[in-house]
Coordinates of C-alpha atoms and ligand atoms in Angstrom, one line a residue:
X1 CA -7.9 7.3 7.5
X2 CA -6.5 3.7 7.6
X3 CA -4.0 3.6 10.2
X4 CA -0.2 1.3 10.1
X5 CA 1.6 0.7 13.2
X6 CA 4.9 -1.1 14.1
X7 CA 4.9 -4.5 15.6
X8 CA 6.7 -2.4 18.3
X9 CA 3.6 0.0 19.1
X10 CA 1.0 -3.0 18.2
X11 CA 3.4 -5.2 21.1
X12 CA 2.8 -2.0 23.1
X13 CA -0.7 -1.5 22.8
X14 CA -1.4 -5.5 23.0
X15 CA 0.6 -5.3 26.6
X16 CA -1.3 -2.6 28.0
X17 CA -4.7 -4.4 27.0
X18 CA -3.7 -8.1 28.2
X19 CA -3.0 -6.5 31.5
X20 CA -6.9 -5.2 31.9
X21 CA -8.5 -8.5 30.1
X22 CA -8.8 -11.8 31.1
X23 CA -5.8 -14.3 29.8
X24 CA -6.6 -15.6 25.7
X25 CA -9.2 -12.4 25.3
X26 CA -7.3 -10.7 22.5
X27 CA -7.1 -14.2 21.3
X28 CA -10.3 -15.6 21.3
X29 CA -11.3 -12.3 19.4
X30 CA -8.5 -12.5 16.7
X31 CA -9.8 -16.2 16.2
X32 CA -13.3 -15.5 16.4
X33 CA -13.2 -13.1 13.7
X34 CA -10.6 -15.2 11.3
X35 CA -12.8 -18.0 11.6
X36 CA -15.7 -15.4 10.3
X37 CA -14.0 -14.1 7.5
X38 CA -12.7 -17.7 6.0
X39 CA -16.2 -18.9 6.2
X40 CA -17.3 -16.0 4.5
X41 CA -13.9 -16.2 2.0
X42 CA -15.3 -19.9 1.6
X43 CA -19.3 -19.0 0.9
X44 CA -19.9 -21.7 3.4
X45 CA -18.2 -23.8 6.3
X46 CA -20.1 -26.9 6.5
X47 CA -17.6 -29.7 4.5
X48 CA -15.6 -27.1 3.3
X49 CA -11.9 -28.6 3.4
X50 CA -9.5 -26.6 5.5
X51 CA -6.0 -27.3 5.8
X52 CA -4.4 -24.9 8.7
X53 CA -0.4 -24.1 8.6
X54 CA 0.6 -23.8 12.0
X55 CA 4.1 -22.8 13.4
X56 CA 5.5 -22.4 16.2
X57 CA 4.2 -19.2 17.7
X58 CA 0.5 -16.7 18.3
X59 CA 0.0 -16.6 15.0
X60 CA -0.6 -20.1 14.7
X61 CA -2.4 -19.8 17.2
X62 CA -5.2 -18.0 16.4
X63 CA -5.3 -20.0 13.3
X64 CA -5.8 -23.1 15.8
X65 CA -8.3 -21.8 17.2
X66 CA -10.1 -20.6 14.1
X67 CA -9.8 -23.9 12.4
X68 CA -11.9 -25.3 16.0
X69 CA -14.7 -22.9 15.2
X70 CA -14.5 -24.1 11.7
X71 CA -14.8 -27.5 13.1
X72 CA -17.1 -27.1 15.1
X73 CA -19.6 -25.6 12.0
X74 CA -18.8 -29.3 9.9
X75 CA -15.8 -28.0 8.6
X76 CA -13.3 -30.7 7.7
X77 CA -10.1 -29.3 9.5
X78 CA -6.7 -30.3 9.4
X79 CA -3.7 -28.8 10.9
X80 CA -0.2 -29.7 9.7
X81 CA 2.3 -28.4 12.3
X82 CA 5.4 -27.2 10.8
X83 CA 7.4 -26.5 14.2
X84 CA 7.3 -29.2 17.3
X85 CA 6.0 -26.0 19.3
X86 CA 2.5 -25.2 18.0
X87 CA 0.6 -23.4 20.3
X88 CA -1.0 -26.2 22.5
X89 CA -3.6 -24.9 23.9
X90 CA -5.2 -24.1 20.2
X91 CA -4.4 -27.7 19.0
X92 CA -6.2 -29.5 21.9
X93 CA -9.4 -27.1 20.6
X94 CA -8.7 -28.0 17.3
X95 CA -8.3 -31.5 18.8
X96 CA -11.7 -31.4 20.8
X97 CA -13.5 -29.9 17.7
X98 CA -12.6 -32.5 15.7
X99 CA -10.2 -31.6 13.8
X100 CA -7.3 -33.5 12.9
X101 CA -3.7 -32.7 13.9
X102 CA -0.8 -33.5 11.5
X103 CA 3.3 -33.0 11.4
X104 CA 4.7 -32.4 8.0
X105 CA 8.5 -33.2 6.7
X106 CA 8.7 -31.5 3.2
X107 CA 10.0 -34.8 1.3
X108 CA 7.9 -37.9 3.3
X109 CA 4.7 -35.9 3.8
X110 CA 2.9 -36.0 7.3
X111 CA 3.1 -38.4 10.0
X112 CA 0.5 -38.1 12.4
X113 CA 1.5 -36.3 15.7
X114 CA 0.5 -39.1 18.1
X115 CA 0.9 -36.5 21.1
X116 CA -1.6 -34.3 19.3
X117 CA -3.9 -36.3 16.9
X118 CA -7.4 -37.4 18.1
X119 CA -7.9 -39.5 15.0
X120 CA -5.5 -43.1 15.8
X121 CA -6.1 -44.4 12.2
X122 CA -4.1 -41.4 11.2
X123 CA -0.8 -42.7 12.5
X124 CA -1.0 -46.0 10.8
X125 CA -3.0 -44.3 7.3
X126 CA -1.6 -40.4 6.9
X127 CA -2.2 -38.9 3.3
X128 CA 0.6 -36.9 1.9
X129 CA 0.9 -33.5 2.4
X130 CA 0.1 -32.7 -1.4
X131 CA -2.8 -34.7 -1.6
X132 CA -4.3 -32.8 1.6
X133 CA -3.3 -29.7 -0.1
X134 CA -4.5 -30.5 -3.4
X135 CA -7.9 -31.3 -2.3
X136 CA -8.4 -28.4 0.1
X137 CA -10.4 -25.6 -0.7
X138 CA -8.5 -22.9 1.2
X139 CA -4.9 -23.4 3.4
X140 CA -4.9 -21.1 6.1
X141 CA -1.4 -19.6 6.8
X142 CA -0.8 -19.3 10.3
X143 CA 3.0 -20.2 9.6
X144 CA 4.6 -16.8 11.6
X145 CA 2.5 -13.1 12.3
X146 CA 4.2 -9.7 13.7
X147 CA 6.7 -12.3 15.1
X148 CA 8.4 -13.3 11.9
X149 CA 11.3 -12.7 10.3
X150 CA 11.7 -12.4 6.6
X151 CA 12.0 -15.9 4.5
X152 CA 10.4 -19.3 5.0
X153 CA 11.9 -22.1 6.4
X154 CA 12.1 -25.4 3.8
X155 CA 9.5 -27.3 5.6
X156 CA 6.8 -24.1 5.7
X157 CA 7.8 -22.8 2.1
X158 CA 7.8 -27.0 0.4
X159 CA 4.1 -26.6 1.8
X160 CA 3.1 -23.4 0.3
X161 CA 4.8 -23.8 -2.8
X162 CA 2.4 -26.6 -2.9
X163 CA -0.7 -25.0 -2.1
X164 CA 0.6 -22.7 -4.8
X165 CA 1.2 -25.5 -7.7
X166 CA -2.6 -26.7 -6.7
X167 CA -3.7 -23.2 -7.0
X168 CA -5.3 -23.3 -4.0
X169 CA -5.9 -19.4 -2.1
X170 CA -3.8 -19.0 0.6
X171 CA -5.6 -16.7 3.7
X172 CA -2.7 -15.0 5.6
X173 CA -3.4 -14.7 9.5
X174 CA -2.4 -11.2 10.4
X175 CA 0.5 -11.4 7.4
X176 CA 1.6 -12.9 4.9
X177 CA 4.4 -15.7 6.7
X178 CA 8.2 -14.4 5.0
X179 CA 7.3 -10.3 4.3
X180 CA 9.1 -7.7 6.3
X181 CA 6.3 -6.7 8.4
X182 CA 7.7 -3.4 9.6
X183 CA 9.2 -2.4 6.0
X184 CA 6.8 -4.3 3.1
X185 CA 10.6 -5.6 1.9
X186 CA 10.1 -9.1 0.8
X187 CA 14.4 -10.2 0.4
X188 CA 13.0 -14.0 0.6
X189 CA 10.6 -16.3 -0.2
X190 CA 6.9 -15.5 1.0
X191 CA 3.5 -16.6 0.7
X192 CA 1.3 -14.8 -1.5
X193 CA -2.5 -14.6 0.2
X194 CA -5.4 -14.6 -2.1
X195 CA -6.7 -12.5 1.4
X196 CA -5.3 -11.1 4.7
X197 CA -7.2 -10.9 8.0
X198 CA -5.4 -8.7 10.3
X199 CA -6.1 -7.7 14.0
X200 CA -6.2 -4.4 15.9
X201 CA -4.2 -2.2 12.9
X202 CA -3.0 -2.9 10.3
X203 CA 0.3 -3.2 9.8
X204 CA 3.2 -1.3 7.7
X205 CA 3.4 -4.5 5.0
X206 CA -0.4 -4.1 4.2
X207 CA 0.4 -0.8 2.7
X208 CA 3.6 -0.9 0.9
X209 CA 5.1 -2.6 -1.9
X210 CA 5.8 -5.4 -2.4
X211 CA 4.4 -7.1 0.2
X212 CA 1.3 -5.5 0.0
X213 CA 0.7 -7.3 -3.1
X214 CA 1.6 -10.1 -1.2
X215 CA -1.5 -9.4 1.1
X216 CA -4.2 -9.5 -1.4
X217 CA -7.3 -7.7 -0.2
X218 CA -7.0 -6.8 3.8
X219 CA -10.0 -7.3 6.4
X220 CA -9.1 -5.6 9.3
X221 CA -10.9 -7.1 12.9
X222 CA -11.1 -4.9 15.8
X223 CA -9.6 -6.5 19.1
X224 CA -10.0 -3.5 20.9
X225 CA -6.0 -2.3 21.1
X226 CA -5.6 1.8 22.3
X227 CA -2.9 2.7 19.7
X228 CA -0.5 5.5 19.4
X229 CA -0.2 8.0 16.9
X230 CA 0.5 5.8 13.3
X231 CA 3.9 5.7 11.2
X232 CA 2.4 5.2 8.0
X233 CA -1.3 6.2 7.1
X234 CA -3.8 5.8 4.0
X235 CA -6.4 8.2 3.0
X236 CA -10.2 6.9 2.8
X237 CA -12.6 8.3 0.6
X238 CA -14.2 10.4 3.7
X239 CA -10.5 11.9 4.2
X240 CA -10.6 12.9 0.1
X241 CA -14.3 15.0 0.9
X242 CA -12.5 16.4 4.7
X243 CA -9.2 17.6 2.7
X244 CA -9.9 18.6 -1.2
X245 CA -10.5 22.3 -1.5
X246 CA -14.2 22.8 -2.4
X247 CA -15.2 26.5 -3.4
X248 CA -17.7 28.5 -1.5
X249 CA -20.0 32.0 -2.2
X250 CA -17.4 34.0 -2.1
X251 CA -14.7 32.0 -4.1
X252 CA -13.2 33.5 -7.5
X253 CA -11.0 31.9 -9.9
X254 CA -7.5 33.3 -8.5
X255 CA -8.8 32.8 -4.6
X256 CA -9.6 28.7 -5.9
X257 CA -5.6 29.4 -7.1
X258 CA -3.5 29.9 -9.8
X259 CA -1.3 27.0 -11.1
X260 CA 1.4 27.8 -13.3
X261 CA 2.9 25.0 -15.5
X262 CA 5.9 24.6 -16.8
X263 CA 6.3 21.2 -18.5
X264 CA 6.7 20.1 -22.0
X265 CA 8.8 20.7 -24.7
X266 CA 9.5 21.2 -28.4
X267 CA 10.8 17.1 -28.0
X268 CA 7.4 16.2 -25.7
X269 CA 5.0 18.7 -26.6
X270 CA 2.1 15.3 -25.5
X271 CA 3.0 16.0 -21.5
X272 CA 2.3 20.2 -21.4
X273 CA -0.9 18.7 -23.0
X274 CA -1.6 15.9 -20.6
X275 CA -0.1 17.4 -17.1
X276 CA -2.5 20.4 -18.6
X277 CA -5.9 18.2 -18.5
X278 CA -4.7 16.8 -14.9
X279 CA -4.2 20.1 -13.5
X280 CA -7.4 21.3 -15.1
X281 CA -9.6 18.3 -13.7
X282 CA -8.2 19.2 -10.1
X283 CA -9.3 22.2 -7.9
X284 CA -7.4 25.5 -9.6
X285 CA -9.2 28.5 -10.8
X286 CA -7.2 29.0 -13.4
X287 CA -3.7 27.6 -15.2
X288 CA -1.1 29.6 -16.6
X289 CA 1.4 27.8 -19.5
X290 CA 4.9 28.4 -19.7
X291 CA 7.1 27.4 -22.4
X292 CA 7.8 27.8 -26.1
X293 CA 5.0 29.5 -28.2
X294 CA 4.8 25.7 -30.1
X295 CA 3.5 24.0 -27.3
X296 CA 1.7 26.4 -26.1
X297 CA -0.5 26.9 -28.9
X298 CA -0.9 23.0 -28.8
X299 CA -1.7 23.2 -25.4
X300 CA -4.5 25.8 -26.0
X301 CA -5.9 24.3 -29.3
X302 CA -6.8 21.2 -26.5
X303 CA -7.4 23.7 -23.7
X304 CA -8.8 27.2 -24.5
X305 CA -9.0 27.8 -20.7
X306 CA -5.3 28.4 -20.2
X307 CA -3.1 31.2 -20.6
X308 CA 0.0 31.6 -21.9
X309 CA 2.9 33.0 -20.5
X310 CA 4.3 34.2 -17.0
X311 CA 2.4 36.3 -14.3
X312 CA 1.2 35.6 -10.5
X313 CA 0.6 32.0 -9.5
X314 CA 0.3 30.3 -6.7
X315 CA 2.0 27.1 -7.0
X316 CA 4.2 25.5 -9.9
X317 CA 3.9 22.2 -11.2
X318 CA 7.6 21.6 -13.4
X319 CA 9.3 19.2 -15.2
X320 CA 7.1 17.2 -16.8
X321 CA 8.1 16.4 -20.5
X322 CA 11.0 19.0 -20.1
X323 CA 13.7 17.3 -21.8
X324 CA 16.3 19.0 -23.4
X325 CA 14.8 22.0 -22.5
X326 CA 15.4 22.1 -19.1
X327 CA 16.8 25.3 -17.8
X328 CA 18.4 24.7 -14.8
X329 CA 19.2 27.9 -13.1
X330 CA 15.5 29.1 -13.5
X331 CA 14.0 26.1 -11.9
X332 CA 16.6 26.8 -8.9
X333 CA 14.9 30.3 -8.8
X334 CA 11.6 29.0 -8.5
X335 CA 12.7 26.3 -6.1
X336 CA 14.0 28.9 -3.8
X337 CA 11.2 31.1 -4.2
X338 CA 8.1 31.3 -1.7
X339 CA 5.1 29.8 -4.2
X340 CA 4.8 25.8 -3.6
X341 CA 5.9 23.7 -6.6
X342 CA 5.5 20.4 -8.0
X343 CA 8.5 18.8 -9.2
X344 CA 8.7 15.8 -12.2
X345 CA 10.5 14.2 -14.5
X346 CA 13.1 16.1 -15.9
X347 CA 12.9 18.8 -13.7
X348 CA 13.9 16.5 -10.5
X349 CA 17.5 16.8 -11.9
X350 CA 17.6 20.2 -11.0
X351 CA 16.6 19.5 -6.6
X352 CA 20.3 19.5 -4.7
X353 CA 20.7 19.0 -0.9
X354 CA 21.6 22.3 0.1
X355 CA 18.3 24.3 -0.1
X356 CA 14.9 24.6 2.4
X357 CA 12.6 23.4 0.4
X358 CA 9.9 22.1 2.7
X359 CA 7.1 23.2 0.4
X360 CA 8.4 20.8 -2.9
X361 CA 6.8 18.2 -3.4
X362 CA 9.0 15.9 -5.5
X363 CA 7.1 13.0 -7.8
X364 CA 9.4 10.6 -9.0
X365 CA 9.5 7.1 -10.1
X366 CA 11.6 4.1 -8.8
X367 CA 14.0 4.9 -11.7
X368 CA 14.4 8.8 -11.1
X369 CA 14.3 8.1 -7.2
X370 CA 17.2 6.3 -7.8
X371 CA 19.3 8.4 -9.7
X372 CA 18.7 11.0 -6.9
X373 CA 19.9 8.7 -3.9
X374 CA 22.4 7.0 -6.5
X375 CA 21.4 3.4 -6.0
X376 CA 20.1 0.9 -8.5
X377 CA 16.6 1.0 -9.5
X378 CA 15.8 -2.6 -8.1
X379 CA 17.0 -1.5 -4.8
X380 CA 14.7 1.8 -4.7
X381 CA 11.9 -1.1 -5.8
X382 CA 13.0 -3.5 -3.0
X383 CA 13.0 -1.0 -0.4
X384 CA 10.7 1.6 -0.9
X385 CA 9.3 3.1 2.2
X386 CA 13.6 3.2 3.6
X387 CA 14.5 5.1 0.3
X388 CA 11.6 7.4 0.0
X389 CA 12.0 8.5 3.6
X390 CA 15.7 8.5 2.6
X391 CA 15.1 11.6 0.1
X392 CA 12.5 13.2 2.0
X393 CA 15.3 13.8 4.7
X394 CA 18.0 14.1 2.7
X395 CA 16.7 16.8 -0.1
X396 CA 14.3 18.7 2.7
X397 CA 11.5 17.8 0.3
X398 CA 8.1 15.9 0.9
X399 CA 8.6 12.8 -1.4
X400 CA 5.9 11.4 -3.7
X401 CA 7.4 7.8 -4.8
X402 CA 5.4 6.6 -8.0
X403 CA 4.4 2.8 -8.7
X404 CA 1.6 0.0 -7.4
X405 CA 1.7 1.5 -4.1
X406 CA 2.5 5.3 -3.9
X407 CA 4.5 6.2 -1.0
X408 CA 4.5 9.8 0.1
X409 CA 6.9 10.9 2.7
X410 CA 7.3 14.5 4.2
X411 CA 10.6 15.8 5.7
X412 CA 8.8 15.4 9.3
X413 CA 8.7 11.5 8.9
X414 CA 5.2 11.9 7.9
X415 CA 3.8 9.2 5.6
X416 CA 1.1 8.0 3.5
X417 CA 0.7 5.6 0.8
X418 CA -2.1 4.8 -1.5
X419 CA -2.9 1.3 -2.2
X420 CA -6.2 1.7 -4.5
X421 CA -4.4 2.3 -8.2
X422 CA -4.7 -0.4 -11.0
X423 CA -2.2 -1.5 -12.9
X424 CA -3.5 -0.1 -15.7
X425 CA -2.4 3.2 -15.0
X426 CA 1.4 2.1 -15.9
X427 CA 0.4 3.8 -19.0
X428 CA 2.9 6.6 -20.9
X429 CA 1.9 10.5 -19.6
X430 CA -0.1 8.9 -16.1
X431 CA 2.5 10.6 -14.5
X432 CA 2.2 14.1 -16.2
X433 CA -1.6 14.0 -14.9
X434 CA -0.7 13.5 -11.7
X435 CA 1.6 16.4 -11.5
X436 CA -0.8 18.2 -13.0
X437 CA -3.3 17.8 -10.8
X438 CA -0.7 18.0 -7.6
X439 CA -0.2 21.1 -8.5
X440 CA -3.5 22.2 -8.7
X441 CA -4.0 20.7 -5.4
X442 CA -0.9 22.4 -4.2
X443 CA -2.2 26.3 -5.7
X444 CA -5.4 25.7 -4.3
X445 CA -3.7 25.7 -0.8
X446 CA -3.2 22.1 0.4
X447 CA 0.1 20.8 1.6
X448 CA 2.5 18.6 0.2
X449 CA 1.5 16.0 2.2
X450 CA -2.1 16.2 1.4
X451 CA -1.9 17.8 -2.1
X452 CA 0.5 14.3 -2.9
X453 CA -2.0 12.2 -1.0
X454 CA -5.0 13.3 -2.6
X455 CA -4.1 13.5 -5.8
X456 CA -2.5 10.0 -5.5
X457 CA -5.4 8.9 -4.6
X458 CA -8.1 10.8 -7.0
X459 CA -5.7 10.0 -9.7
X460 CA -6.2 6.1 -9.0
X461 CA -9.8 7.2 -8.7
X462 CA -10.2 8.5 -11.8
X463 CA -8.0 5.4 -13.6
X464 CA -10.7 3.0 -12.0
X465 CA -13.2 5.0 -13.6
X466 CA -11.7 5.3 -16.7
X467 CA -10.7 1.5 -16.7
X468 CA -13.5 -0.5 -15.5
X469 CA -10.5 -3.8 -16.0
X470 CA -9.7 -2.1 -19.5
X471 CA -7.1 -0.7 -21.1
X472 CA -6.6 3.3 -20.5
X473 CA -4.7 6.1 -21.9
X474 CA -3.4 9.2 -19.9
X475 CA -5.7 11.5 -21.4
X476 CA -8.4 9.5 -20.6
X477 CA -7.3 9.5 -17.0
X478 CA -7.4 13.2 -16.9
X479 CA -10.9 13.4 -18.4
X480 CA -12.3 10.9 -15.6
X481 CA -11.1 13.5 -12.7
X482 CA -13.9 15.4 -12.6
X483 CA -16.2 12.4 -12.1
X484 CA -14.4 10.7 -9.7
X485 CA -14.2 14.1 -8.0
X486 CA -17.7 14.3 -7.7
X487 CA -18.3 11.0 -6.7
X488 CA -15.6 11.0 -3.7
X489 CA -16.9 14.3 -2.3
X490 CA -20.5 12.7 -2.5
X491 CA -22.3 14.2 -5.1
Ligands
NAX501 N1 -0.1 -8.7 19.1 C1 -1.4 -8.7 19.2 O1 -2.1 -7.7 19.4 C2 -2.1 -10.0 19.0 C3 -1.4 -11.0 18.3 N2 -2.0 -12.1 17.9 C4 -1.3 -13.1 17.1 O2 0.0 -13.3 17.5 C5 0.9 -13.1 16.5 C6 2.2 -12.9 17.0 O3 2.6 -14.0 17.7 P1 4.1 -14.3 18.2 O4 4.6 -13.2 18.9 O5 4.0 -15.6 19.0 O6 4.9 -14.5 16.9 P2 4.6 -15.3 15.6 O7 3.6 -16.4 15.7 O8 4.5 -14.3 14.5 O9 6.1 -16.1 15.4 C7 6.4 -17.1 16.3 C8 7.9 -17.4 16.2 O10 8.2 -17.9 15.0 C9 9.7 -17.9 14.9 N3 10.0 -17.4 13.6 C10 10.4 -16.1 13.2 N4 10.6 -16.0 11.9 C11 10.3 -17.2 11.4 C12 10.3 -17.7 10.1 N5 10.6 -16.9 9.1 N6 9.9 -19.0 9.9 C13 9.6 -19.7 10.9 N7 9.6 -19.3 12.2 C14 9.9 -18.1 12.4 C15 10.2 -17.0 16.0 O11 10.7 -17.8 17.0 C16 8.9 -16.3 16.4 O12 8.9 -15.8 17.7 C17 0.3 -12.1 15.6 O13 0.7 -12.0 14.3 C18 -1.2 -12.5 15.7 O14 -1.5 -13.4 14.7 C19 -3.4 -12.4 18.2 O15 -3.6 -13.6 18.9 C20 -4.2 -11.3 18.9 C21 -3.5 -10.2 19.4
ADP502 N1 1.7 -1.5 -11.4 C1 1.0 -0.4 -11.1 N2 -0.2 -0.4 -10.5 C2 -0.8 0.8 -10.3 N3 -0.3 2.0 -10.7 C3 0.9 2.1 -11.2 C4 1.6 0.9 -11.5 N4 2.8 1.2 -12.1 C5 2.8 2.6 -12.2 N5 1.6 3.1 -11.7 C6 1.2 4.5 -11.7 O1 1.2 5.0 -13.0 C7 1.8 6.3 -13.0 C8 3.0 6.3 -14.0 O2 3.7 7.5 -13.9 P1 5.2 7.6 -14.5 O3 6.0 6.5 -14.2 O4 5.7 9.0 -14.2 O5 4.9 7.5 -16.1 P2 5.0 8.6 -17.2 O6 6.4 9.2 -17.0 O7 4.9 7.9 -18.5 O8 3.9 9.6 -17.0 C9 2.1 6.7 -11.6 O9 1.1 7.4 -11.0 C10 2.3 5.3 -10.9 O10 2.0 5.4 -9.5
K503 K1 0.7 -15.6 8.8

């Protein structure tokens, strides 16, 4: 399990470890393993060109101190200091390494700080910011960390945007400068890392959407913090093989559970078929089809394992493809009634706020998300850990919010996000396999929490697979579960 904490708990547990170490440990170890992780970023350090952001705070300087071990191994290092408070301990290293200390103004380019530079020539000589940038092989971005607020000021974000015109990566220290860090929100101007190194946890804009883009790949280095329980967690394959119900000796096909389905429709017969091959390449024994005798003859001509029509289940997976068709009242009845159940799609329409229903797990996209908490669409996209949390309380049912990231959030403040989809999964019916296989994960006995988790995650799985960087189709999704499933639980 990959852990997120607040800067609130990682201030906490940093506190509590400063107080038994001696001063600039927790430092020195941040920096130590930055510097590490560029060189390796870099395939080398010796002449590699490294241009350091620095403002005014910890997080620049760890970069400081980074860029002097950089130095140190015949980097050439420069640091332009965006604030008049850089961390001055880490720019006399930097200094002492032999790196070279710079202070920027967006329009004039840098001036050399006499207070700070070792190199004299540079006062009389500076190069421009750009052309620093330009020719740079990576700018480290050590602008603000768990301290900042969202946004860029015009000095740091004339900087970035050039590193971004140059195409030059950008490695984030601890975060990317301008996310929310406690939120992923991103309401202003950011910088967009080609790689994140992070220290002691990670942190709740690694995971979510749309900073987590932001982050690029994260490298977590341990500085030793004791940490609370986390706010927001991310399953690992070894949590897939702890959690998925494997059967044993004794296991039939209704002990593995029953799933019944009732999705599709005379208008979208394609999702009773595809939310069919999900559930089927999850964990049930056996999956029972509800709905008119049409679709579920097309539904058995692609799967002759199901049956058709009503009779004891375990969990319900509804909604999917539903359309017109939707019956209301029924789904109420199911809602309401003590077998777990998956609801999509269509079938969200029929969740109100009056009900217990601790044991739904709801799936929907930004757009249906919306319509449920009746805000815009781009808002549920701007904020998506606030409004998925938002529903979870508010409807009394575990909350599985669809997109890069997934976001599920339980009624208990529970939450977990998966990170590992590809984007080539925004394909038409993805989402009927994943309810699908939910609710197989669901009738063979997980939770919401865990059945949403899971099959977030063996759904992404199974999209790698099925991808390998190449187009996909749902179906084709579906038919990767099995081997995804296999690999994950290490056979
Ligand atoms: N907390 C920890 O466990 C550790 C923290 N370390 C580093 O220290 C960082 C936190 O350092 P600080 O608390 O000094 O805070 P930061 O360095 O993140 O921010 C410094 C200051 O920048 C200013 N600021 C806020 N938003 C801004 C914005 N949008 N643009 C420009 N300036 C802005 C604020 O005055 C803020 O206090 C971490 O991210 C990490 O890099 C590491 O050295 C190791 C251990
Ligand atoms: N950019 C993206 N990157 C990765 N996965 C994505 C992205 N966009 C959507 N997805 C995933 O694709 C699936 C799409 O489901 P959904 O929106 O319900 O489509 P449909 O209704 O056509 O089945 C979801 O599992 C979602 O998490
Ligand atoms: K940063």
């Amino acid at each position: 399990m990959r852990s997120a904490h607040t800067v609130e708990q990682v201030r906490a547990a940093e506190a509590d470890l400063m107080a038994r170490v001696p001063e600039g440990t927790l430092m020195q170890r941040a920096a130590t393993g930055l510097a590490v992780a560029i060189s390796n970023f870099l395939g080398g350090t010796y002449g590699a060109r490294v241009v350091l952001l620095i403002g005014s705070g910890d997080n620049g300087g760890d970069a400081l101190y980074a860029g002097a071990r950089l130095a140190r191994r015949g980097a050439q290092v420069t640091a332009v200091l965006l604030s008049d408070k850089a961390h001055r301990a880490g720019a006399e290293a930097l200094r002492t390494a032999g790196g070279r200390l710079v202070t920027s103004t967006p329009l004039t380019g840098p001036s050399a700080d006499p207070s700070a530079t070792a190199d004299p020539s540079a006062t009389t000589a500076p190069t421009a910011v750009a052309d620093l940038i330009r020719s740079a092989d990576v700018v480290v971005d050590g602008i603000v960390g768990i301290g900042g607020r969202p946004g860029l000021r015009p000095k740091a974000l004339a900087v970035v945007q050039l590193a971004e015109r140059f195409g030059v990566p950008i490695v984030a220290v601890d975060t990317p400068s301008g996310v929310d860090v406690d939120t992923g929100e991103t309401p202003e101007p950011h910088v967009n890392a080609a790689l994140t190194i992070t220290f002691g946890t990670h942190k709740i804009c690694h995971f979510i959407d749309p900073a987590a883009t932001a982050c690029g790949p994260v490298h977590l280095i341990d500085i030793g913090l004791d940490l609370p329980p986390a706010e927001v967690e991310s399953l690992q394959t070894s949590d897939i093989a702890r959690l998925y119900p494997v059967p044993h000796g004794e296991s039939d096909k209704y002990s593995r559970g029953v799933l019944g389905l009732m999705v599709g429709s005379t208008q979208y017969p394609g999702a009773a078929v595809i939310a069919t091959s999900g559930a089927l390449g999850g964990p049930v024994g056996m999956v029972r089809y509800v709905g008119p005798d049409a679709v579920a003859e097309a539904v058995r001509a692609a799967h002759p394992e199901i049956v058709a029509g009503e009779g004891r289940v375990q969990a319900w997976a509804i909604g999917s493809g539903l359309g017109d068709e939707l019956d209301i009242p029924r789904i109420r009845e199911l809602l309401d009634a003590e077998e777990p159940v998956v609801l999509d799609a269509d079938g969200l329409k029929a969740l109100d706020d009056s009900g217990d229903h601790f044991d739904v797990l709801a799936t929907p996209h930004a757009g249906e998300l919306a319509r449920l908490l009746d805000v815009d669409r781009a808002t549920v996209e701007a904020e998506r850990l606030k409004h998925a949390r938002l529903a979870a309380e508010r409807y009394d049912v575990t909350v599985l919010l669809k997109g890069s990231t997934t976001v599920i959030a339980s009624p208990d403040g529970q939450v977990r996000v998966n990170t590992n989809a590809t984007p080539w999964l925004a394909t038409a019916g993805a989402g009927d396999v994943l309810a699908g296989l939910c609710g197989s994960l669901l009738a063979a006995g997980l939770t919401p929490l865990d059945a949403g988790s899971v099959g977030a995650y063996l759904h992404a799985a199974a999209a790698n697979l099925a991808s390998s960087s190449g187009p996909i189709t749902a179906m084709s999704v579906a038919a990767a579960l099995p081997e995804a499933t296999r690999y994950l639980l290490g056979g």
